Short mmCIF file of C-alpha atoms and ligand atoms in Angstrom, two decimals:
data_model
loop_
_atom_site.label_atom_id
_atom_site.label_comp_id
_atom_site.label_asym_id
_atom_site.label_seq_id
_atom_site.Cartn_x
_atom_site.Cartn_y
_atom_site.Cartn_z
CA UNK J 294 0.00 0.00 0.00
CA UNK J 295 1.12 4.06 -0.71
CA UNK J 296 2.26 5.46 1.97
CA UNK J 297 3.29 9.56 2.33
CA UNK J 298 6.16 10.14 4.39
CA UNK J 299 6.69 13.95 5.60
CA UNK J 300 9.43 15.42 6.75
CA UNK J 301 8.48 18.57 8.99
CA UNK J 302 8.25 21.40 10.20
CA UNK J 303 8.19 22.73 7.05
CA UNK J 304 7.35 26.10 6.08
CA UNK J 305 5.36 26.37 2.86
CA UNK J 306 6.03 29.32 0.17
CA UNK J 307 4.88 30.42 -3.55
CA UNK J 308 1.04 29.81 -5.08
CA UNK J 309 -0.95 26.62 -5.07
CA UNK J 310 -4.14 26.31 -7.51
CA UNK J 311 -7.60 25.15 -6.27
CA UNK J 312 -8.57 22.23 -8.49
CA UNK J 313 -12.37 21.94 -9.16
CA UNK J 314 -14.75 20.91 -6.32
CA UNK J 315 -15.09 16.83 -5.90
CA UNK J 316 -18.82 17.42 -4.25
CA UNK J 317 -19.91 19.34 -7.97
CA UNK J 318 -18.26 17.22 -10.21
CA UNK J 319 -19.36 13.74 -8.67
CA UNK J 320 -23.17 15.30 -8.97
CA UNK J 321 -22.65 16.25 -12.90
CA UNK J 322 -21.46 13.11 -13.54
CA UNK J 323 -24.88 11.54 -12.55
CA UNK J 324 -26.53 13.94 -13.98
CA UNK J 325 -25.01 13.99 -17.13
CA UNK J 326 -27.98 11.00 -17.32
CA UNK J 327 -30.61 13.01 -17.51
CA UNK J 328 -30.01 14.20 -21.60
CA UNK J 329 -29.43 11.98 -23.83
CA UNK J 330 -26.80 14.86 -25.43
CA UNK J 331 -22.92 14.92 -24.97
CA UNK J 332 -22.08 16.96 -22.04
CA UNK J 333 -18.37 18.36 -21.36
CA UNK J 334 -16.96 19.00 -18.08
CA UNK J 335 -14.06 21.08 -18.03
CA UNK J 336 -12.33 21.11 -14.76
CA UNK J 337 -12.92 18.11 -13.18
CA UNK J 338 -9.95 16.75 -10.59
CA UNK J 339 -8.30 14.21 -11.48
CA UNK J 340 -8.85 11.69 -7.61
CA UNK J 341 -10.19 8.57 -6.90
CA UNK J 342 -14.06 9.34 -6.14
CA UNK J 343 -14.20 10.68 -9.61
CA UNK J 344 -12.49 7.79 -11.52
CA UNK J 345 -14.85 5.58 -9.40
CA UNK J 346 -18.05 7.62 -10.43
CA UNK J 347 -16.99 7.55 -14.21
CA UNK J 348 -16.36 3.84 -13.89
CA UNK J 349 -19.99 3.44 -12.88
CA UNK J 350 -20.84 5.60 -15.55
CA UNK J 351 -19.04 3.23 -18.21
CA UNK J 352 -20.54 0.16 -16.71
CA UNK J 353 -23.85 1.54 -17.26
CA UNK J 354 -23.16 2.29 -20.72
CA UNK J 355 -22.05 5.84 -21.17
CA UNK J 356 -19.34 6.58 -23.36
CA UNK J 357 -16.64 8.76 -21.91
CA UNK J 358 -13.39 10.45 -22.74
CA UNK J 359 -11.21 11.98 -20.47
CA UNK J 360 -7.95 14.24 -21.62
CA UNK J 361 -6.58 15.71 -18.69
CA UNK J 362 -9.62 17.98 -16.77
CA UNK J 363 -11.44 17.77 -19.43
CA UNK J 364 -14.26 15.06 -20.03
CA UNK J 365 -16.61 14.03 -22.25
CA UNK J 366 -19.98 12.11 -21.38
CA UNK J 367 -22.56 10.89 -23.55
CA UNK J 368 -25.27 8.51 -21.85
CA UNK J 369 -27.43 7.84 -24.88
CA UNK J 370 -27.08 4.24 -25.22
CA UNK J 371 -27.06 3.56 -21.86
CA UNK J 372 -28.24 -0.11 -21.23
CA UNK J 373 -28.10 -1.06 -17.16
CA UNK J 374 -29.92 0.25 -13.85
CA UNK J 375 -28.05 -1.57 -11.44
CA UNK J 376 -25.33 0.05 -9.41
CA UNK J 377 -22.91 -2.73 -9.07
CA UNK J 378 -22.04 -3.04 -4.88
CA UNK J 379 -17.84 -3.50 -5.88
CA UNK J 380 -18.60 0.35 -6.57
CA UNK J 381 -20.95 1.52 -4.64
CA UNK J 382 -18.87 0.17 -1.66
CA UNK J 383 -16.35 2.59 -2.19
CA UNK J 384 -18.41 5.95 -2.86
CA UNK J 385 -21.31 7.14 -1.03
CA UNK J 386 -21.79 9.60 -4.54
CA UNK J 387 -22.86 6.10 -5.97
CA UNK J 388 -26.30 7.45 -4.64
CA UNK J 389 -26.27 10.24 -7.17
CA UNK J 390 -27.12 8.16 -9.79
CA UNK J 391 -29.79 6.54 -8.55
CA UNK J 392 -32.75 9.63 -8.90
CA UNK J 393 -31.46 10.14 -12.51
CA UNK J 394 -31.57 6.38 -13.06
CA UNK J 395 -34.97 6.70 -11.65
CA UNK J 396 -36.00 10.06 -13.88
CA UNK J 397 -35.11 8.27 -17.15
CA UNK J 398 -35.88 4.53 -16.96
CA UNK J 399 -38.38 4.40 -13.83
CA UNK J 400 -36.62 1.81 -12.60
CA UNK J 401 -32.81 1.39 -10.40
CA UNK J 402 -31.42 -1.32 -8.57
CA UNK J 403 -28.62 -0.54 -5.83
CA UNK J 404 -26.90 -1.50 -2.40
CA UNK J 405 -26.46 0.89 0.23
CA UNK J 406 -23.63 3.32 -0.63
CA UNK J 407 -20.58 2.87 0.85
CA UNK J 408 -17.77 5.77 1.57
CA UNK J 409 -16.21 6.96 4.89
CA UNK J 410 -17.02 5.63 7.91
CA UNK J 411 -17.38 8.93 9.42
CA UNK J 412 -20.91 8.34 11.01
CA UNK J 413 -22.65 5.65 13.22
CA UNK J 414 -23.07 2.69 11.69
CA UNK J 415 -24.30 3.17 8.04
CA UNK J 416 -24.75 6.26 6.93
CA UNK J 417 -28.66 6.49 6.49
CA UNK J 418 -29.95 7.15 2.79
CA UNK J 419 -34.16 7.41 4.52
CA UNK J 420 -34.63 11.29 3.11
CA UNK J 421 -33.85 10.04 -0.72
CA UNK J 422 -36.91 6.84 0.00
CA UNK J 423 -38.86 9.32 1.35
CA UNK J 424 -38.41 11.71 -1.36
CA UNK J 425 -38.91 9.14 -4.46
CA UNK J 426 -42.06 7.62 -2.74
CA UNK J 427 -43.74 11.13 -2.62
CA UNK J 428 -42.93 11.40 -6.38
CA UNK J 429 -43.86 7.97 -6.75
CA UNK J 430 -41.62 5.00 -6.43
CA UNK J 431 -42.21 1.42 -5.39
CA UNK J 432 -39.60 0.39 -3.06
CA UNK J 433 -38.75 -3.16 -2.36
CA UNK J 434 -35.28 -4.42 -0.37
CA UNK J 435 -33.94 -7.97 -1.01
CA UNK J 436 -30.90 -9.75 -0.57
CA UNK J 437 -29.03 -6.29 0.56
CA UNK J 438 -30.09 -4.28 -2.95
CA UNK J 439 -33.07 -1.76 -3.13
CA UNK J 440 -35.48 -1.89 -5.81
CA UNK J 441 -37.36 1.16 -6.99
CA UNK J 442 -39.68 1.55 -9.83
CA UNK J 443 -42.07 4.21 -10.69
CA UNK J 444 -44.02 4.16 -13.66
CA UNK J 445 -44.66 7.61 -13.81
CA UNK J 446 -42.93 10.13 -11.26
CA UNK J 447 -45.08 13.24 -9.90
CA UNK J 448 -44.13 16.56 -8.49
CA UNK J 449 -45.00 16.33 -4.75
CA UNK J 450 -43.98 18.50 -1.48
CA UNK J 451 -41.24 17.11 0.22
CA UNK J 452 -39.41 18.16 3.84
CA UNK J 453 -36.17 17.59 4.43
CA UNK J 454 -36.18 16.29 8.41
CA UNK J 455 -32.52 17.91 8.31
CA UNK J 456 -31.00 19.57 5.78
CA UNK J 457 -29.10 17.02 2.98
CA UNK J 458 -26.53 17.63 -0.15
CA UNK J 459 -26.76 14.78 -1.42
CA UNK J 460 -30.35 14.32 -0.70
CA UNK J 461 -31.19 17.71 -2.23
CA UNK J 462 -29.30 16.90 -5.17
CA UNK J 463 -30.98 13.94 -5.88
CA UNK J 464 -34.31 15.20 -5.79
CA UNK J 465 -33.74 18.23 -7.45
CA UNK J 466 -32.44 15.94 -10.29
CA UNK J 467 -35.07 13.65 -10.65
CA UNK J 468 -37.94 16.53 -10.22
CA UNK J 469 -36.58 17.80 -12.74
CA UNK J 470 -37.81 14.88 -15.40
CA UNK J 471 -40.93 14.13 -13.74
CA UNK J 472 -44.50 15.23 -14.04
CA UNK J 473 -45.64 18.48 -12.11
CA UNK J 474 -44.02 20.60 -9.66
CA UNK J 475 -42.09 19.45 -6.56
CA UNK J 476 -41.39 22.14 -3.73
CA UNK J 477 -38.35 20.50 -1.39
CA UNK J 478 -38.08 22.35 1.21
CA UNK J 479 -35.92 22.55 4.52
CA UNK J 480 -33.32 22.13 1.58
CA UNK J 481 -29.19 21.86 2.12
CA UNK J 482 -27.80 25.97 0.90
CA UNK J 483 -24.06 24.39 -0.30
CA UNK J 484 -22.54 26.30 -3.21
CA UNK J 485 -22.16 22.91 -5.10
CA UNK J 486 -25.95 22.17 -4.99
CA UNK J 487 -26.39 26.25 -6.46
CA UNK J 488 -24.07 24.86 -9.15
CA UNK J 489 -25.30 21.79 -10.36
CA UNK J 490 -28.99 23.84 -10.71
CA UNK J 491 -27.66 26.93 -12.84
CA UNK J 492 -26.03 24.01 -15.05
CA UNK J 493 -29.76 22.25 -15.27
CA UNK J 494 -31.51 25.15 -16.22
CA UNK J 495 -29.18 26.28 -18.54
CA UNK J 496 -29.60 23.20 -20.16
CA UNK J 497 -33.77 23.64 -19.72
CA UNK J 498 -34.80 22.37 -16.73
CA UNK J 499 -37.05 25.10 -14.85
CA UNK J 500 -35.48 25.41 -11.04
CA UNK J 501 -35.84 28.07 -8.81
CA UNK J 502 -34.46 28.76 -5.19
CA UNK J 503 -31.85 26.25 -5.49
CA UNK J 504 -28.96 28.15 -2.47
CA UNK J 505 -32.23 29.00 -0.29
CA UNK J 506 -34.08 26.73 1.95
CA UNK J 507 -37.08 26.14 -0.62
CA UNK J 508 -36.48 25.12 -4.45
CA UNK J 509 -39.53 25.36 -6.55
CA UNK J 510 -39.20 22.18 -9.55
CA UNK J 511 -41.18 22.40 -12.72
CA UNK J 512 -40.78 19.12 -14.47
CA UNK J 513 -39.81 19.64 -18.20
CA UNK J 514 -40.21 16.10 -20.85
CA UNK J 515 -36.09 16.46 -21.53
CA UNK J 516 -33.12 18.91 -20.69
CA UNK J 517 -30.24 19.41 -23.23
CA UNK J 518 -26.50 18.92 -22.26
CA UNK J 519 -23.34 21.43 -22.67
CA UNK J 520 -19.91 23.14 -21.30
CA UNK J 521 -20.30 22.64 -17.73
CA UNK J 522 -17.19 24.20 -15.74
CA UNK J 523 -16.72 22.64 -12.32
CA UNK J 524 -16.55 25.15 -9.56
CA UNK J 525 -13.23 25.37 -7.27
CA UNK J 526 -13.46 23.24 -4.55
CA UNK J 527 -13.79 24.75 -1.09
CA UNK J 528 -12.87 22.36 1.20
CA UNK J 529 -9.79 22.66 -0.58
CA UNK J 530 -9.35 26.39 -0.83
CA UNK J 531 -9.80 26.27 2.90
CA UNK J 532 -7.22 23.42 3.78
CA UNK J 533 -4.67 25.05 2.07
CA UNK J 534 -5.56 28.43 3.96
CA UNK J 535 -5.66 26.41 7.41
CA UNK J 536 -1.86 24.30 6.51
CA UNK J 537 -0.67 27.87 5.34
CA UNK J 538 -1.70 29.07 8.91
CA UNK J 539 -0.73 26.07 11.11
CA UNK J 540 2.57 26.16 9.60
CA UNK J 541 3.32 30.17 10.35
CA UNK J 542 3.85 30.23 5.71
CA UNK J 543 3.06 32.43 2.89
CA UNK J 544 1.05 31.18 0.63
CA UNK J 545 -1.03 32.61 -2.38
CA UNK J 546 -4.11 30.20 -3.19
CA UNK J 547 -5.14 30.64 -6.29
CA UNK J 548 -8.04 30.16 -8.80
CA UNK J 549 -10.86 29.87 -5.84
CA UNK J 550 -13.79 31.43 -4.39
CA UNK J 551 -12.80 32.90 -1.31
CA UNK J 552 -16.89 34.19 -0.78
CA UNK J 553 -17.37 30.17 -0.75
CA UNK J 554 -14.81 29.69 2.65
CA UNK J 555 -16.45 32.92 4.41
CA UNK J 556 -17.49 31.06 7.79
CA UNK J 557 -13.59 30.22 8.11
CA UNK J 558 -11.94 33.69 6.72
CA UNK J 559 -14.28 35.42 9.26
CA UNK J 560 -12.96 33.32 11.97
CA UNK J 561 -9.15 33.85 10.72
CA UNK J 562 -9.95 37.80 11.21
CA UNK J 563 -10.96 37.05 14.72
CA UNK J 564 -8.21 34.99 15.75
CA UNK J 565 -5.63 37.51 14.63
CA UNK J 566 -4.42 35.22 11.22
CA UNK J 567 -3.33 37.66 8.47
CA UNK J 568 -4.31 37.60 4.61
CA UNK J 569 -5.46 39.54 1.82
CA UNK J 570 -8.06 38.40 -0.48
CA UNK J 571 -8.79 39.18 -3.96
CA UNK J 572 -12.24 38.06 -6.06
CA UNK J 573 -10.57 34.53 -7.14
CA UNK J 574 -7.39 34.17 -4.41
CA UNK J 575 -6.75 33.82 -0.96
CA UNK J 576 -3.06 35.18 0.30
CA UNK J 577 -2.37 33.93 3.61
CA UNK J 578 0.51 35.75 5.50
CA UNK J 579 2.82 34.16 8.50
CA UNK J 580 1.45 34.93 11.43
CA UNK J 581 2.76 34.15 14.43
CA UNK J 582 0.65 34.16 17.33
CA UNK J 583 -3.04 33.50 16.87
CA UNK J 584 -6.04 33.01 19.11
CA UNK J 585 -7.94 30.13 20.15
CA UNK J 586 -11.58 29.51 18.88
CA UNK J 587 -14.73 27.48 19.48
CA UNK J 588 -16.24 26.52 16.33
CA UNK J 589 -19.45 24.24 15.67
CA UNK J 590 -19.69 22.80 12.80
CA UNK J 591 -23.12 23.55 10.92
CA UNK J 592 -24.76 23.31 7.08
CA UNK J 593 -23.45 26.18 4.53
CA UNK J 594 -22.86 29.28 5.11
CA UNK J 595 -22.05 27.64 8.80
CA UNK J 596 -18.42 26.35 9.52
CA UNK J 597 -17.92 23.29 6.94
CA UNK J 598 -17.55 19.75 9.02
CA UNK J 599 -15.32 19.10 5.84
CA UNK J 600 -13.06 21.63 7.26
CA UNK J 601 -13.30 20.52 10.83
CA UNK J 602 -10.40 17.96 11.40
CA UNK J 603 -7.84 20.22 9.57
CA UNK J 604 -9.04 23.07 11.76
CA UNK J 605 -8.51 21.19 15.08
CA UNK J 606 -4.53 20.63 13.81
CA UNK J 607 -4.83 24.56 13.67
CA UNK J 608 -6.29 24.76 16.85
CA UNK J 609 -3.50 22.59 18.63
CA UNK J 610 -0.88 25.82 17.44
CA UNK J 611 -3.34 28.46 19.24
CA UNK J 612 -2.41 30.15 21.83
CA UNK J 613 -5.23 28.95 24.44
CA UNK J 614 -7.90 26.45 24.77
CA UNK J 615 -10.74 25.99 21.93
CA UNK J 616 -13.59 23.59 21.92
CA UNK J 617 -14.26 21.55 18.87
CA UNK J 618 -18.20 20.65 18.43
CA UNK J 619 -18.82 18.24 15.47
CA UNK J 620 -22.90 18.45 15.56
CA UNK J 621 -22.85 16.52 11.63
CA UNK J 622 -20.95 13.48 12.46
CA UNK J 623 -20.29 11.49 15.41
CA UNK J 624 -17.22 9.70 14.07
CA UNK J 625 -15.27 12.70 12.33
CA UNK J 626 -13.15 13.23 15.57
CA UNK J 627 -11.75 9.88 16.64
CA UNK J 628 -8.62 10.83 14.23
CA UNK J 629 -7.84 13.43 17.62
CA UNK J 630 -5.99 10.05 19.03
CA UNK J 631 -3.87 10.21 16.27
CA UNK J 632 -2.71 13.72 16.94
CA UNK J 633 -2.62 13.11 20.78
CA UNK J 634 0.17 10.43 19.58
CA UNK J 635 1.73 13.35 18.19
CA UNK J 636 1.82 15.29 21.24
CA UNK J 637 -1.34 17.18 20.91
CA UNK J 638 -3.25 18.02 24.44
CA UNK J 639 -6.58 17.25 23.09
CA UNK J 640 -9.62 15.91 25.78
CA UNK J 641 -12.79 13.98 24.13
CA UNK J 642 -15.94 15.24 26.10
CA UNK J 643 -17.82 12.81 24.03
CA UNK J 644 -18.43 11.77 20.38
CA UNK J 645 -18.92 15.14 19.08
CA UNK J 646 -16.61 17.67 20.94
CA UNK J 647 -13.25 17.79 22.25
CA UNK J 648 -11.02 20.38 23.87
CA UNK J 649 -7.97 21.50 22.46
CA UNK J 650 -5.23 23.10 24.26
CA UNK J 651 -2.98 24.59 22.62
CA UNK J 652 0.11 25.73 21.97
CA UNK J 653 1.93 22.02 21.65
CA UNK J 654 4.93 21.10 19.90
CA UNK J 655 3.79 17.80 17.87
CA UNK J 656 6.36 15.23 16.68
CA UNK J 657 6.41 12.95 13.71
CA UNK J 658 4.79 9.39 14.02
CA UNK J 659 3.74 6.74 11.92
CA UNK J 660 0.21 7.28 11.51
CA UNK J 661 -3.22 5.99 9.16
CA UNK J 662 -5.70 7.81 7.61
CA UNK J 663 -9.21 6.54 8.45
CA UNK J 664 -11.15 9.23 5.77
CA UNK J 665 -10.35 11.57 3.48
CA UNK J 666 -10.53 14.82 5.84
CA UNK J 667 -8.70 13.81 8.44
CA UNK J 668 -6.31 12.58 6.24
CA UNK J 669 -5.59 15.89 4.60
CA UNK J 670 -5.58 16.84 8.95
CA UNK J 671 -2.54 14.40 9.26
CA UNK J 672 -0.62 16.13 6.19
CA UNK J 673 -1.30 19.01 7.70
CA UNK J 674 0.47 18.07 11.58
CA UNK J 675 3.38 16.11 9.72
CA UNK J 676 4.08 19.55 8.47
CA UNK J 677 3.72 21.51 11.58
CA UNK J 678 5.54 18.40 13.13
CA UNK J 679 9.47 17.63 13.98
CA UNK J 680 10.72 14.81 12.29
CA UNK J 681 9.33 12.00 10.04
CA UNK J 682 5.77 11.46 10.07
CA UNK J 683 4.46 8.26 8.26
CA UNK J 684 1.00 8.07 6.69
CA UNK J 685 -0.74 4.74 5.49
CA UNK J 686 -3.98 4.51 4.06
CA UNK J 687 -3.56 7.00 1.52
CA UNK J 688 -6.22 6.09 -0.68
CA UNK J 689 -8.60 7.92 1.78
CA UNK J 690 -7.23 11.26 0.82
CA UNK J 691 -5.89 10.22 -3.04
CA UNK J 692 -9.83 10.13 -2.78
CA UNK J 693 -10.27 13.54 -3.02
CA UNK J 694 -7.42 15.57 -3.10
CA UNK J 695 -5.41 15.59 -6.94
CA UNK J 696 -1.80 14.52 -6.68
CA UNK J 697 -1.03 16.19 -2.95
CA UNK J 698 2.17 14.99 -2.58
CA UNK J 699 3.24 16.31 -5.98
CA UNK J 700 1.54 19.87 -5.32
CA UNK J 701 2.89 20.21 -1.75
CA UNK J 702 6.16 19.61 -3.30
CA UNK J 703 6.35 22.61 -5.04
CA UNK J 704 5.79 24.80 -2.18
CA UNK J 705 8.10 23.54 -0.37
CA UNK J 706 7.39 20.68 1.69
CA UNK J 707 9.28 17.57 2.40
CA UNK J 708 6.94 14.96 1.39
CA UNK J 709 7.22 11.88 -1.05
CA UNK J 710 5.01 9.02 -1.67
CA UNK J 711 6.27 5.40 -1.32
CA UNK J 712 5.17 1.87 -1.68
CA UNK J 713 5.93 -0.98 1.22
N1 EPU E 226 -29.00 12.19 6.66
C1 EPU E 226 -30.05 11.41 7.05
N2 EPU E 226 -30.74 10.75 6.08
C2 EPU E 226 -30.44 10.84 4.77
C3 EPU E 226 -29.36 11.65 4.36
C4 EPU E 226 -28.65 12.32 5.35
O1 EPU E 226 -30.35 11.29 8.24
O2 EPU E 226 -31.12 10.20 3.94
C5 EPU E 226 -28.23 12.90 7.70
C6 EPU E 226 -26.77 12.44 7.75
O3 EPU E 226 -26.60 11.28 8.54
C7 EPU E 226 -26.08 13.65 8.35
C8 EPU E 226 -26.91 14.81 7.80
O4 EPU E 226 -28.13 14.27 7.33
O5 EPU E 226 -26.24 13.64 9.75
C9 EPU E 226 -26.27 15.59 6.70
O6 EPU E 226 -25.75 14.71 5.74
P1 EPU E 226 -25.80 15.04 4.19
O7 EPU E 226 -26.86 14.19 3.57
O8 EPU E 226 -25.86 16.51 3.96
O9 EPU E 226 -24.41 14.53 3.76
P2 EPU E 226 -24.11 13.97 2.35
O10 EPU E 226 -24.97 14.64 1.35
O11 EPU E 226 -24.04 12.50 2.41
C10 EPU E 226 -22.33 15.76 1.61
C11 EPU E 226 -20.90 15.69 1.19
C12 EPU E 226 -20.05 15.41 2.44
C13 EPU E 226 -20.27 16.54 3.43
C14 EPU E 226 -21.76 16.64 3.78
C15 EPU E 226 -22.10 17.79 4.70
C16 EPU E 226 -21.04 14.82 -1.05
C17 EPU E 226 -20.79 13.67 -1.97
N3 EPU E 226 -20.73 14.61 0.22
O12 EPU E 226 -22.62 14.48 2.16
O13 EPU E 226 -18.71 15.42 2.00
O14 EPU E 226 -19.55 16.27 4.60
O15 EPU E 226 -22.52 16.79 2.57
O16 EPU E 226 -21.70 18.99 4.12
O17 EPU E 226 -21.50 15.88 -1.46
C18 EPU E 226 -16.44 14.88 2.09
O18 EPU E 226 -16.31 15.49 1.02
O19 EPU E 226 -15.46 14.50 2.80
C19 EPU E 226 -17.77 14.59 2.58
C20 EPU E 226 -18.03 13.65 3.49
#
């Protein structure tokens, strides 16, 4: 298995470029689907969720090329509605493709998604059953795989218990083939779900409120496809802002959205961390000394939980004591043993906050990534950290974070990628 080894502390320098968001592309993908037209998708990273969702894709049927970020999709003579379990197993964004399975066949076969294990037991899929009944759908469970078929799918009023991407997503996608209008309300805000509806109704589909709590769904009989151009990713833009903090570096980050990472930039303004930001960069300036904070994780425009474990490293360089809630999931900060090994002073209340004391000096140790964000967390100590810090596992973040090793590299840190 690939392993990253980092040499630290390290100071980063120079510009590192955003690559476009994982949570927009691994929607378009699916929804690429719903026309029967070739759709491009400039922009797309180049990680393992993606390669996994465009596998799925091919299975299905779909004919794609990819060149670099660029990639071409055309689902016309797609043939299966089965989501194979070998795939679903390894990305929960195997869901996507079940509503615009749904929208265009009226039937979809699938096993629960798989993905990090970063909540209780299985991650619970009830909201997108819910949803697909109101519009319609028959579902039956056997042998592990879910059935649903709908012969005709109807708008219908449906309320989100909690606020869901995914599950937002889905039923925004397949409203947008079916018969009627469908008001979702209670609906997840996230920049990437704002995205994926200015693509639809570009391409003809009639959505409105999509980035409020309501959307408003006019089904239409079929959309076109186009140029789609993937949005920067976030939860990116803000890791690199956090590892450009924690490790006291310059460091311009380019090509993002900084409006997208407000919740965190806010907070680096209170804490005393210096930057400059421009309409599409971020340029984070060594500072020193900074603050301690309490943050709570909450939907968008609240503090990401995507951005929570590499914002606890930050917190462990503070100068004070900051409590970390995690109110999304209750498994997101077991990776805080791994930095205690380090010699962070961190204290678990209980599943979903810990205190942080800060400032420690941490120290390299051989460590394993359990999910993609904390992952990106580890990179980010074994930077801050003094000697050679060992990661295994790194699939998890290879998941979704484009060649890592290869971009930290060029600003500067000590980090190469090996095989046992
Ligand atoms: N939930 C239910 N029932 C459902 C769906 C969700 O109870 O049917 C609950 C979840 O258990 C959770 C809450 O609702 O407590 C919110 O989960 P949500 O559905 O919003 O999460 P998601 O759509 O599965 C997306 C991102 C996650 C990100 C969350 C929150 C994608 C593919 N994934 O997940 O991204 O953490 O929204 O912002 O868009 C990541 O990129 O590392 C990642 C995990």
């Amino acid at each position: 298995m690939a392993k990253l080894v980092i040499n630290g502390p390290t100071k980063l320098s120079g510009e590192i470029s955003v690559c476009g968001s994982k949570n927009a592309a691994l929607k378009i993908i699916p929804a690429s689907i719903l026309s029967k037209e070739t759709i491009t998708i400039n922009n797309l990273p180049d990680i393992e969720d993606i390669s996994r969702s465009l596998e799925l894709i091919e299975y299905l049927g779909a004919k794609v090329s990819r060149s670099g970020s660029v990639c071409k999709i055309n689902t016309e003579n797609i043939t299966k509605v089965d989501i194979p379990p070998n795939i679903a197993n390894k990305i929960r964004a195997s869901i996507m493709f079940v509503g615009p399975l749904l929208a265009r066949f009226g039937e979809v076969y699938f096993p629960h998604p798989g993905g990090c294990v970063i909540g209780a037991g299985i991650r619970p899929i009830d909201f997108f059953i819910e949803g697909f009944a109101k519009m319609g759908t028959v579902t039956e469970i056997k042998d592990g795989m879910y059935r649903l078929t709908a012969k005709k799918l109807s708008g219908c009023e449906y309320f989100f218990a909690k606020p869901s991407v995914t599950g937002t997503e889905s039923l925004m996608m397949t409203a947008t083939l079916s018969f009627g209008i469908t008001t979702l309300k209670n609906c997840a805000m996230e920049p990437e779900i704002k995205a994926l509806a200015e693509y639809l109704v570009q391409q003809g589909a009639k959505i409105e409120g999509a980035g409020t709590p309501t959307i408003c769904i006019r089904g239409v009989d079929t959309i076109h496809a186009d140029n789609f151009d993937i949005i920067p990713d976030r939860i990116e833009t803000g890791t690199f802002a956090i590892m450009a903090a924690a490790t006291k570096s310059q460091l311009i980050i380019k090509k993002c959205i900084p409006e997208h990472i407000e919740s965190l930039l806010s907070i680096f303004q209170r804490i005393g961390i210096d930057f400059d930001q421009g309409s599409d960069f971020i340029k984070i300036k060594p500072t020193k000394k900074f603050l301690p904070y309490n943050i709570m994780t909450h939907e968008y425009p609240g503090f990401p939980t995507d951005l929570q474990s590499p914002f606890t490293v930050l917190m462990t360089q503070a100068e004070g004591t900051s409590l970390i809630h995690e109110t999304i999931y209750d498994r997101r900060l077991l990776f805080t043993d791994m930095l205690t090994q380090m010699g962070a002073d961190i204290t678990m209340c209980d599943p979903h906050r810990v205190v942080v004391y800060g400032p420690t000096k941490l120290y390299g140790r051989k460590l394993t990534s359990p999910d993609l964000r904390a992952g990106i967390a580890m990179i980010i100590a074994a930077l801050v950290a003094k000697g050679e810090t060992e990661i295994d596992n790194i699939y998890q973040i290879d998941r979704g974070y484009e060649s890592i090793d290869k971009r930290l590299s060029l600003c500067g840190a000590k980090v190469r990628r090996t095989k046992d």
